[in-house]
Coordinates of C-alpha atoms in Angstrom, one line a residue:
X1 CA 0.0 -0.1 0.0
X2 CA 1.1 3.5 -0.7
X3 CA 0.4 6.6 1.6
X4 CA 1.2 10.1 0.3
X5 CA 0.4 13.6 1.7
X6 CA 0.4 17.0 0.2
X7 CA -0.1 20.5 1.7
X8 CA -2.7 22.6 -0.2
X9 CA -3.2 26.1 1.3
X10 CA -6.4 28.1 0.7
X11 CA -4.2 30.9 -0.7
X12 CA -0.4 30.6 -1.4
X13 CA 0.2 34.2 -0.7
X14 CA -0.2 36.2 2.6
X15 CA -0.7 40.0 2.4
X16 CA 0.4 41.9 5.4
X17 CA -0.7 45.5 5.6
X18 CA 1.0 48.2 7.6
X19 CA 4.3 48.5 9.7
X20 CA 6.0 45.7 11.4
X21 CA 3.7 44.9 14.6
X22 CA 4.1 42.3 17.2
X23 CA 0.4 42.7 18.3
X24 CA -1.1 41.8 14.9
X25 CA -1.7 38.2 13.4
X26 CA -2.7 36.8 10.0
X27 CA -4.3 33.5 9.3
X28 CA -2.9 30.8 6.9
X29 CA -5.4 28.1 6.4
X30 CA -5.8 25.1 4.1
X31 CA -5.8 21.4 4.3
X32 CA -3.3 18.4 4.2
X33 CA -4.5 15.8 1.7
X34 CA -3.8 12.3 2.8
X35 CA -4.0 9.6 0.0
X36 CA -4.2 5.8 0.3
X37 CA -4.0 3.3 -2.3
X38 CA -3.7 -0.5 -2.5
X39 CA -0.6 -2.1 -3.9
X40 CA -0.8 -3.5 -7.3
X41 CA -0.8 -7.3 -7.6
X42 CA -0.3 -9.5 -10.7
X43 CA -1.5 -12.7 -9.2
X44 CA -4.4 -11.8 -6.8
X45 CA -6.9 -9.0 -6.5
X46 CA -6.0 -5.9 -4.6
X47 CA -6.4 -6.1 -0.8
X48 CA -7.8 -3.4 1.3
X49 CA -5.2 -1.0 2.6
X50 CA -5.5 -0.3 6.3
X51 CA -3.2 1.8 8.4
X52 CA -3.3 3.7 11.8
X53 CA -2.4 7.3 11.4
X54 CA -0.7 8.3 14.5
X55 CA 0.5 11.8 14.0
X56 CA 0.2 14.4 11.3
X57 CA 2.1 17.6 11.9
X58 CA 1.9 20.8 9.7
X59 CA 4.8 23.2 10.1
X60 CA 5.3 26.8 8.9
X61 CA 8.8 28.0 8.8
X62 CA 10.3 31.3 7.7
X63 CA 14.1 31.8 7.2
X64 CA 16.4 34.4 5.8
X65 CA 19.8 33.7 4.3
X66 CA 22.7 35.7 2.9
X67 CA 25.4 34.7 0.5
X68 CA 27.9 37.3 -0.7
X69 CA 31.5 37.1 -1.6
X70 CA 32.4 39.5 1.2
X71 CA 30.4 38.2 4.1
X72 CA 30.1 34.5 3.2
X73 CA 27.2 32.6 4.4
X74 CA 24.7 33.7 7.2
X75 CA 21.2 32.3 8.2
X76 CA 18.5 32.9 10.6
X77 CA 15.2 31.1 11.4
X78 CA 12.6 33.8 11.6
X79 CA 9.8 31.6 13.1
X80 CA 8.7 28.0 13.3
X81 CA 5.0 27.1 13.9
X82 CA 3.7 23.7 14.4
X83 CA 0.3 22.2 14.6
X84 CA -0.6 18.6 15.4
X85 CA -3.7 17.6 13.2
X86 CA -4.3 14.2 14.8
X87 CA -5.4 14.7 18.3
X88 CA -6.4 12.6 21.3
X89 CA -5.8 9.2 19.6
X90 CA -4.8 7.7 16.3
X91 CA -7.1 7.5 13.3
X92 CA -7.6 4.2 11.3
X93 CA -7.7 4.9 7.4
X94 CA -8.7 2.2 4.9
X95 CA -9.9 2.1 1.2
X96 CA -12.5 -0.7 1.8
X97 CA -14.7 -1.0 -1.2
X98 CA -12.3 1.0 -3.5
X99 CA -9.4 -1.4 -3.7
X100 CA -9.5 -1.6 -7.4
X101 CA -10.0 2.1 -8.1
X102 CA -7.4 3.8 -10.2
X103 CA -7.7 6.9 -7.9
X104 CA -6.5 6.9 -4.4
X105 CA -8.9 7.5 -1.5
X106 CA -8.1 10.9 0.0
X107 CA -8.9 12.6 3.3
X108 CA -8.5 16.4 3.7
X109 CA -7.4 17.5 7.1
X110 CA -7.9 21.2 7.6
X111 CA -5.5 23.4 9.5
X112 CA -5.4 27.1 10.4
X113 CA -2.0 28.6 11.5
X114 CA -1.7 32.0 13.2
X115 CA 1.2 33.9 11.7
X116 CA 2.8 36.9 13.4
X117 CA 2.4 40.3 11.7
X118 CA 6.0 41.4 12.1
X119 CA 7.4 38.9 9.5
X120 CA 9.5 40.6 6.8
X121 CA 8.4 40.2 3.2
X122 CA 9.5 37.4 0.9
X123 CA 12.5 38.6 -1.1
X124 CA 15.5 37.4 -3.1
X125 CA 18.8 39.0 -2.5
X126 CA 22.6 38.2 -2.1
X127 CA 24.8 36.5 -4.7
X128 CA 22.8 35.8 -7.8
X129 CA 25.3 33.8 -9.5
X130 CA 24.6 31.0 -6.9
X131 CA 21.3 29.5 -5.8
X132 CA 19.0 32.3 -4.8
X133 CA 19.1 33.3 -1.3
X134 CA 16.8 35.8 0.7
X135 CA 13.8 35.6 2.8
X136 CA 11.6 32.6 2.2
X137 CA 8.5 30.9 3.8
X138 CA 7.2 27.4 3.3
X139 CA 4.8 24.8 4.7
X140 CA 5.9 21.3 5.6
X141 CA 3.9 18.3 6.7
X142 CA 5.0 14.9 8.1
X143 CA 2.8 11.8 8.9
X144 CA 3.6 8.9 11.1
X145 CA 1.7 5.7 10.6
X146 CA 1.6 1.9 11.0
X147 CA 0.3 -0.8 8.8
X148 CA -2.7 -2.9 10.0
X149 CA -2.7 -6.5 8.9
X150 CA -5.9 -8.5 8.9
X151 CA -5.4 -11.9 10.5
X152 CA -7.6 -13.7 8.0
X153 CA -5.5 -12.8 5.2
X154 CA -2.3 -14.6 6.2
X155 CA -1.3 -17.7 8.2
X156 CA -0.3 -17.4 11.8
X157 CA 3.3 -18.1 11.3
X158 CA 3.7 -15.5 8.5
X159 CA 1.8 -12.9 10.8
X160 CA 4.4 -13.6 13.6
X161 CA 7.2 -13.4 11.0
X162 CA 6.1 -10.0 9.6
X163 CA 4.9 -8.4 12.8
X164 CA 8.0 -6.5 13.5
X165 CA 8.0 -5.0 10.0
X166 CA 4.3 -4.2 9.8
X167 CA 4.3 -2.8 13.3
X168 CA 7.2 -0.4 12.6
X169 CA 6.3 3.3 12.5
X170 CA 6.6 4.7 9.1
X171 CA 7.0 8.3 8.0
X172 CA 5.6 10.1 5.0
X173 CA 6.6 13.7 4.1
X174 CA 4.8 16.1 2.0
X175 CA 6.5 18.1 -0.8
X176 CA 7.5 21.6 0.3
X177 CA 4.8 24.2 -0.3
X178 CA 6.1 27.8 -0.8
X179 CA 4.3 30.7 0.7
X180 CA 4.8 34.2 -0.6
X181 CA 4.5 36.8 2.0
X182 CA 3.9 40.4 0.8
X183 CA 3.9 43.6 2.8
X184 CA 1.8 46.5 1.6
X185 CA 1.0 50.1 2.7
X186 CA -2.7 51.0 2.5
X187 CA -3.1 54.2 0.6
X188 CA -5.3 56.8 2.2
X189 CA -9.1 56.4 1.1
X190 CA -9.1 60.1 0.1
X191 CA -6.0 61.7 -1.7
X192 CA -4.4 64.2 0.5
X193 CA -4.0 66.6 -2.4
X194 CA -3.7 66.9 -6.3
X195 CA 0.1 66.5 -5.8
X196 CA 0.0 63.4 -3.8
X197 CA -2.3 60.9 -2.2
X198 CA -0.1 60.8 0.9
X199 CA 0.5 63.8 3.2
X200 CA 3.5 65.9 2.4
X201 CA 6.4 65.9 4.7
X202 CA 8.3 69.0 5.1
X203 CA 12.0 69.2 5.9
X204 CA 13.7 72.3 7.1
X205 CA 17.4 72.3 6.0
X206 CA 19.4 73.7 8.9
X207 CA 22.8 72.9 7.6
X208 CA 24.3 72.9 4.2
X209 CA 27.6 70.9 3.6
X210 CA 30.0 72.9 1.4
X211 CA 32.4 71.4 -1.2
X212 CA 35.0 73.8 -2.5
X213 CA 36.8 73.1 -5.6
X214 CA 40.6 72.2 -5.2
X215 CA 40.6 73.1 -1.6
X216 CA 39.9 76.8 -2.3
X217 CA 38.2 79.3 -0.1
X218 CA 34.7 78.6 1.3
X219 CA 31.8 80.8 1.5
X220 CA 31.4 82.5 4.9
X221 CA 29.4 80.2 7.3
X222 CA 27.4 83.3 8.5
X223 CA 26.2 83.8 5.0
X224 CA 25.1 80.4 4.4
X225 CA 23.3 80.2 7.8
X226 CA 20.9 82.9 6.8
X227 CA 19.7 80.9 3.8
X228 CA 16.4 79.1 4.7
X229 CA 15.4 76.1 2.6
X230 CA 12.2 74.1 2.9
X231 CA 11.7 70.9 1.0
X232 CA 8.3 69.1 0.6
X233 CA 7.9 65.7 -0.6
X234 CA 5.2 63.0 0.1
X235 CA 5.7 60.9 3.2
X236 CA 5.5 57.7 1.1
X237 CA 6.2 57.1 -2.5
X238 CA 4.8 54.0 -4.2
X239 CA 7.3 51.6 -5.9
X240 CA 4.9 51.5 -9.0
X241 CA 4.7 55.2 -9.4
X242 CA 6.7 56.7 -12.4
X243 CA 7.6 60.0 -10.9
X244 CA 8.2 61.7 -7.5
X245 CA 7.2 65.3 -7.0
X246 CA 9.4 67.6 -5.1
X247 CA 8.9 71.2 -4.0
X248 CA 11.8 73.4 -2.8
X249 CA 11.3 76.8 -1.2
X250 CA 14.2 79.1 -0.6
X251 CA 14.4 82.6 1.1
X252 CA 17.0 84.7 2.9
X253 CA 15.2 87.3 5.0
X254 CA 18.2 87.9 7.2
X255 CA 20.7 89.0 4.5
X256 CA 21.2 92.5 3.7
X257 CA 20.3 93.9 0.3
X258 CA 24.0 94.0 -0.6
X259 CA 24.5 90.5 0.4
X260 CA 21.7 89.2 -1.6
X261 CA 23.3 90.5 -4.7
X262 CA 26.4 88.6 -4.0
X263 CA 24.9 85.1 -4.0
X264 CA 24.1 83.4 -7.2
X265 CA 22.5 80.0 -7.3
X266 CA 22.5 78.9 -11.0
X267 CA 22.1 75.1 -11.2
X268 CA 20.3 72.5 -9.1
X269 CA 21.2 68.8 -9.2
X270 CA 18.6 66.4 -7.8
X271 CA 19.1 62.7 -7.4
X272 CA 17.3 59.8 -5.7
X273 CA 19.6 57.3 -4.2
X274 CA 19.0 53.7 -3.2
X275 CA 21.4 52.3 -0.8
X276 CA 21.4 48.6 -0.1
X277 CA 23.4 47.4 2.9
X278 CA 24.1 43.5 3.3
X279 CA 25.2 42.7 6.8
X280 CA 25.9 39.5 8.7
X281 CA 23.9 40.4 11.7
X282 CA 21.8 43.3 13.1
X283 CA 21.4 43.1 16.9
X284 CA 19.0 45.8 17.0
X285 CA 16.7 43.8 14.7
X286 CA 16.9 40.6 16.9
X287 CA 16.3 42.7 20.2
X288 CA 12.9 44.3 19.0
X289 CA 11.4 41.1 17.4
X290 CA 10.5 37.8 19.0
X291 CA 12.9 35.8 16.9
X292 CA 13.7 32.2 18.2
X293 CA 16.6 32.0 20.5
X294 CA 20.1 30.6 19.6
X295 CA 19.1 27.1 20.6
X296 CA 16.7 27.1 17.7
X297 CA 19.0 28.7 15.2
X298 CA 21.3 27.1 12.6
X299 CA 23.7 25.4 12.9
X300 CA 22.5 24.2 16.3
X301 CA 19.2 23.4 14.7
X302 CA 19.2 23.2 10.9
X303 CA 16.7 24.7 8.7
X304 CA 14.2 22.5 7.0
X305 CA 15.2 23.7 3.6
X306 CA 18.6 25.4 3.8
X307 CA 20.6 27.0 0.9
X308 CA 23.2 24.7 -0.7
X309 CA 26.0 26.7 0.9
X310 CA 24.8 25.8 4.3
X311 CA 26.5 22.5 4.2
X312 CA 29.8 23.8 3.1
X313 CA 29.7 26.5 5.6
X314 CA 29.1 24.1 8.5
X315 CA 32.0 21.8 7.7
X316 CA 34.3 24.9 7.0
X317 CA 34.6 24.4 3.2
X318 CA 33.2 27.7 2.3
X319 CA 36.0 30.1 1.8
X320 CA 35.5 33.7 0.5
X321 CA 37.8 35.0 -2.1
X322 CA 38.2 38.2 -0.3
X323 CA 38.7 39.3 3.3
X324 CA 35.5 38.6 5.3
X325 CA 33.7 41.9 6.2
X326 CA 30.7 42.3 8.4
X327 CA 28.8 44.2 5.9
X328 CA 28.9 45.4 2.2
X329 CA 27.0 48.1 0.4
X330 CA 26.0 49.4 -3.0
X331 CA 24.4 52.6 -4.1
X332 CA 22.7 53.5 -7.4
X333 CA 20.3 56.2 -8.8
X334 CA 16.6 55.7 -9.3
X335 CA 16.2 58.6 -11.7
X336 CA 16.0 58.1 -15.4
X337 CA 19.4 58.8 -16.8
X338 CA 21.0 59.5 -13.4
X339 CA 20.8 62.7 -11.6
X340 CA 18.6 65.5 -13.1
X341 CA 19.7 69.1 -13.3
X342 CA 17.5 72.2 -13.3
X343 CA 18.8 75.5 -14.5
X344 CA 17.5 78.5 -12.4
X345 CA 16.0 81.2 -14.7
X346 CA 15.4 84.4 -13.0
X347 CA 15.4 88.0 -14.0
X348 CA 18.7 88.7 -12.3
X349 CA 20.8 85.9 -13.5
X350 CA 20.4 83.4 -10.7
X351 CA 20.4 85.9 -7.9
X352 CA 17.0 84.6 -6.6
X353 CA 17.4 86.5 -3.2
X354 CA 17.9 89.8 -4.8
X355 CA 15.4 92.4 -3.7
X356 CA 14.6 93.1 -7.4
X357 CA 13.5 89.4 -7.9
X358 CA 11.7 89.2 -4.5
X359 CA 10.9 92.6 -2.9
X360 CA 9.4 91.0 0.1
X361 CA 12.3 89.4 2.0
X362 CA 9.8 86.9 3.7
X363 CA 8.6 85.6 0.4
X364 CA 9.6 82.1 -0.8
X365 CA 11.2 81.4 -4.1
X366 CA 9.3 78.1 -5.0
X367 CA 10.4 75.5 -7.4
X368 CA 8.3 72.4 -8.3
X369 CA 10.0 69.3 -9.8
X370 CA 8.7 66.1 -11.3
X371 CA 11.5 63.4 -11.0
X372 CA 11.1 60.5 -13.3
X373 CA 11.7 57.3 -11.6
X374 CA 12.9 53.9 -13.1
X375 CA 12.1 50.4 -11.9
X376 CA 15.5 49.1 -13.1
X377 CA 18.7 51.3 -13.0
X378 CA 21.8 51.0 -15.1
X379 CA 24.0 47.9 -14.9
X380 CA 25.9 47.6 -11.6
X381 CA 29.6 48.0 -11.3
X382 CA 31.9 45.0 -11.5
X383 CA 32.5 45.0 -7.7
X384 CA 28.7 44.6 -7.0
X385 CA 27.6 42.5 -10.1
X386 CA 27.1 39.6 -7.9
X387 CA 24.0 41.3 -6.3
X388 CA 22.1 41.3 -9.6
X389 CA 20.2 44.0 -11.4
X390 CA 19.9 47.3 -9.6
X391 CA 16.0 47.2 -9.0
X392 CA 13.8 49.4 -7.1
X393 CA 13.1 48.0 -3.6
X394 CA 10.7 49.3 -0.9
X395 CA 12.4 50.9 2.1
X396 CA 12.9 48.0 4.7
X397 CA 15.1 46.9 7.5
X398 CA 15.7 43.1 7.5
X399 CA 18.0 40.7 9.4
X400 CA 20.5 40.7 6.5
X401 CA 19.3 43.6 4.1
X402 CA 18.6 47.1 4.9
X403 CA 17.4 49.4 2.1
X404 CA 17.4 53.1 2.6
X405 CA 16.4 55.9 0.1
X406 CA 17.4 59.5 0.2
X407 CA 16.9 62.6 -2.0
X408 CA 20.3 64.5 -2.5
X409 CA 20.3 68.0 -3.8
X410 CA 23.4 69.8 -4.9
X411 CA 23.3 73.6 -5.7
X412 CA 25.9 75.3 -7.6
X413 CA 26.6 78.5 -5.6
X414 CA 28.8 81.5 -6.6
X415 CA 29.5 84.2 -4.0
X416 CA 31.0 87.5 -5.1
X417 CA 33.8 88.8 -2.7
X418 CA 34.5 92.0 -4.6
X419 CA 37.9 90.9 -5.7
X420 CA 36.6 87.8 -7.4
X421 CA 34.1 85.0 -6.7
X422 CA 34.0 81.7 -4.9
X423 CA 32.4 78.7 -6.6
X424 CA 31.3 76.0 -4.3
X425 CA 28.8 73.1 -4.1
X426 CA 26.1 73.2 -1.5
X427 CA 24.6 69.9 -0.6
X428 CA 21.9 68.6 1.6
X429 CA 19.8 65.3 1.6
X430 CA 16.5 64.1 3.1
X431 CA 15.2 60.6 3.8
X432 CA 12.6 59.0 1.6
X433 CA 10.2 56.1 2.1
X434 CA 9.3 53.9 -0.7
X435 CA 6.4 51.4 -0.2
X436 CA 4.5 48.8 -2.0
X437 CA 0.9 50.0 -2.4
X438 CA -2.2 47.8 -2.1
X439 CA -5.3 48.8 -4.0
X440 CA -8.1 50.2 -1.7
X441 CA -10.8 47.8 -0.9
X442 CA -13.3 49.3 -3.2
X443 CA -10.9 49.0 -6.2
X444 CA -10.0 45.4 -5.1
X445 CA -13.8 44.6 -5.3
X446 CA -14.1 46.0 -8.7
X447 CA -11.0 44.1 -10.1
X448 CA -12.3 40.9 -8.5
X449 CA -15.7 41.4 -10.1
X450 CA -14.1 42.1 -13.5
X451 CA -12.1 38.8 -13.2
X452 CA -15.1 36.9 -12.3
X453 CA -17.0 38.1 -15.4
X454 CA -14.1 36.6 -17.5
X455 CA -14.7 33.1 -16.1
X456 CA -17.1 31.1 -18.2
X457 CA -20.4 30.3 -16.5
X458 CA -20.1 26.6 -17.3
X459 CA -16.7 26.4 -15.5
X460 CA -16.3 25.3 -12.0
X461 CA -13.5 25.7 -9.6
X462 CA -11.1 22.6 -9.7
X463 CA -11.0 20.6 -6.6
X464 CA -7.3 21.2 -6.3
X465 CA -7.6 24.9 -6.9
X466 CA -7.9 27.2 -3.8
X467 CA -11.2 28.9 -3.7
X468 CA -9.7 32.3 -2.4
X469 CA -7.6 32.3 -5.7
X470 CA -10.8 32.7 -7.8
X471 CA -12.8 34.9 -5.4
X472 CA -10.1 36.8 -3.8
X473 CA -8.7 36.9 -0.2
X474 CA -10.5 38.5 2.7
X475 CA -9.4 42.0 3.5
X476 CA -7.0 42.5 6.5
X477 CA -8.3 43.9 9.7
X478 CA -6.2 47.1 9.3
X479 CA -8.0 47.7 6.0
X480 CA -11.4 47.8 7.7
X481 CA -10.6 49.3 11.1
X482 CA -8.3 51.8 12.7
X483 CA -5.9 50.7 15.4
X484 CA -8.3 52.0 18.1
X485 CA -11.2 49.8 16.8
X486 CA -13.0 52.5 14.8
X487 CA -14.4 51.5 11.5
X488 CA -12.8 53.0 8.3
X489 CA -15.3 54.6 5.8
X490 CA -14.3 55.0 2.2
X491 CA -15.4 58.5 1.4
X492 CA -14.4 58.1 -2.3
X493 CA -17.5 55.8 -2.8
X494 CA -20.8 57.6 -2.6
X495 CA -23.6 56.1 -0.7
X496 CA -26.4 54.4 -2.6
X497 CA -29.5 56.4 -3.4
X498 CA -32.5 56.0 -1.1
X499 CA -35.3 53.9 -2.3
X500 CA -38.5 53.6 -0.3
X501 CA -39.3 50.0 0.8
X502 CA -42.6 48.7 -0.9

């Protein structure tokens, strides 16, 4: 007789909304299919297959691994959740009456696992020239059973001889079932403004770093300290957006009329930078999240599906070609064609603070820019080619990969000293937050209804197809309610017209 098991989740993806939160949880449900079929015989009819199912354990495990030429191999078990599906006492399974069937008899044992809401999203990173590493999640199942032999089918001496073999506990394992975990930010129900659906974040630039050419003289600090700069950019930028909108406001109300004529800002260079830091460990990450302790971490307790480099690392055969570092980083631009330059066109040749341009010293000189974004940047340098294509990632902080984004502004400044002029570069940067956006609930319902209309009316869901893949997953709690329990209302969707009851 043959026993086989398979894990079939209701939905192979888990969508987590919002920030990392140890107080939230998400449900992962499905069933384990247990199939039993009689052995084939050439000389006799098939006999009834009977067995005693002693244990059926479903396991959800999350892991993160890093492989780079500089740091070597590192791994961490993010979580491991188990659920015993055979409770109280063993269960007898048999295919009596279906011995000659070409299809096995199957039993579906349902499960429901409670996943923590702080888990990082599934991702692939590290050395792409080897097997892909990164953050992965999967379901595993293992069954323990014994064969049951009917006394009437065999002679007593054969039963006595085969008893040690038949009563031995056997094990059946299910193929690994990958689970894709996504993290999304829920956009506001009502756009904040025409410029952005998110609120605008204002940054006051208090200090300007100065780069003088060839170690030449610098612009006096008391002059630069009187320049006020206010940068406005959305608090979040969707990774699917094609541009980012920036507003810069400048003024210098404390400068004298003579000093305003000496400052010339002619060119602005703007760049959006993505910095990826690959690190062996991040203690602050482990301290703030309930990750399993060292006793449950590799190599003390091996991962259920480790990277091929794990075995080489444990026996000391994994040798990095360079000196081992604790971290390695790479930077690249997210703007189309690299950084973008803007020429300042004023009535006074770049002297934007001149009283002839802005008679009111408290008035702002305002510039609005649309920065074109790209999903994939230019080819990486030879030193970081192992990391794969330069792809736009959401801002995140994981156990082995930290992704940060920043907006860098460089201003070409010329200061007239009377005897000549000083040409320097003034720089400042502000942090950005790139997020993956999930469609609002109303748009999800529209897209789901459109997908259902494309399904022929005569077709029915396959028994092996998760029902949620056809009708869509249920919304997360954070999509329907605020953190204090108040219900969210989608003001973008108008209420239905009143109709009197008959």
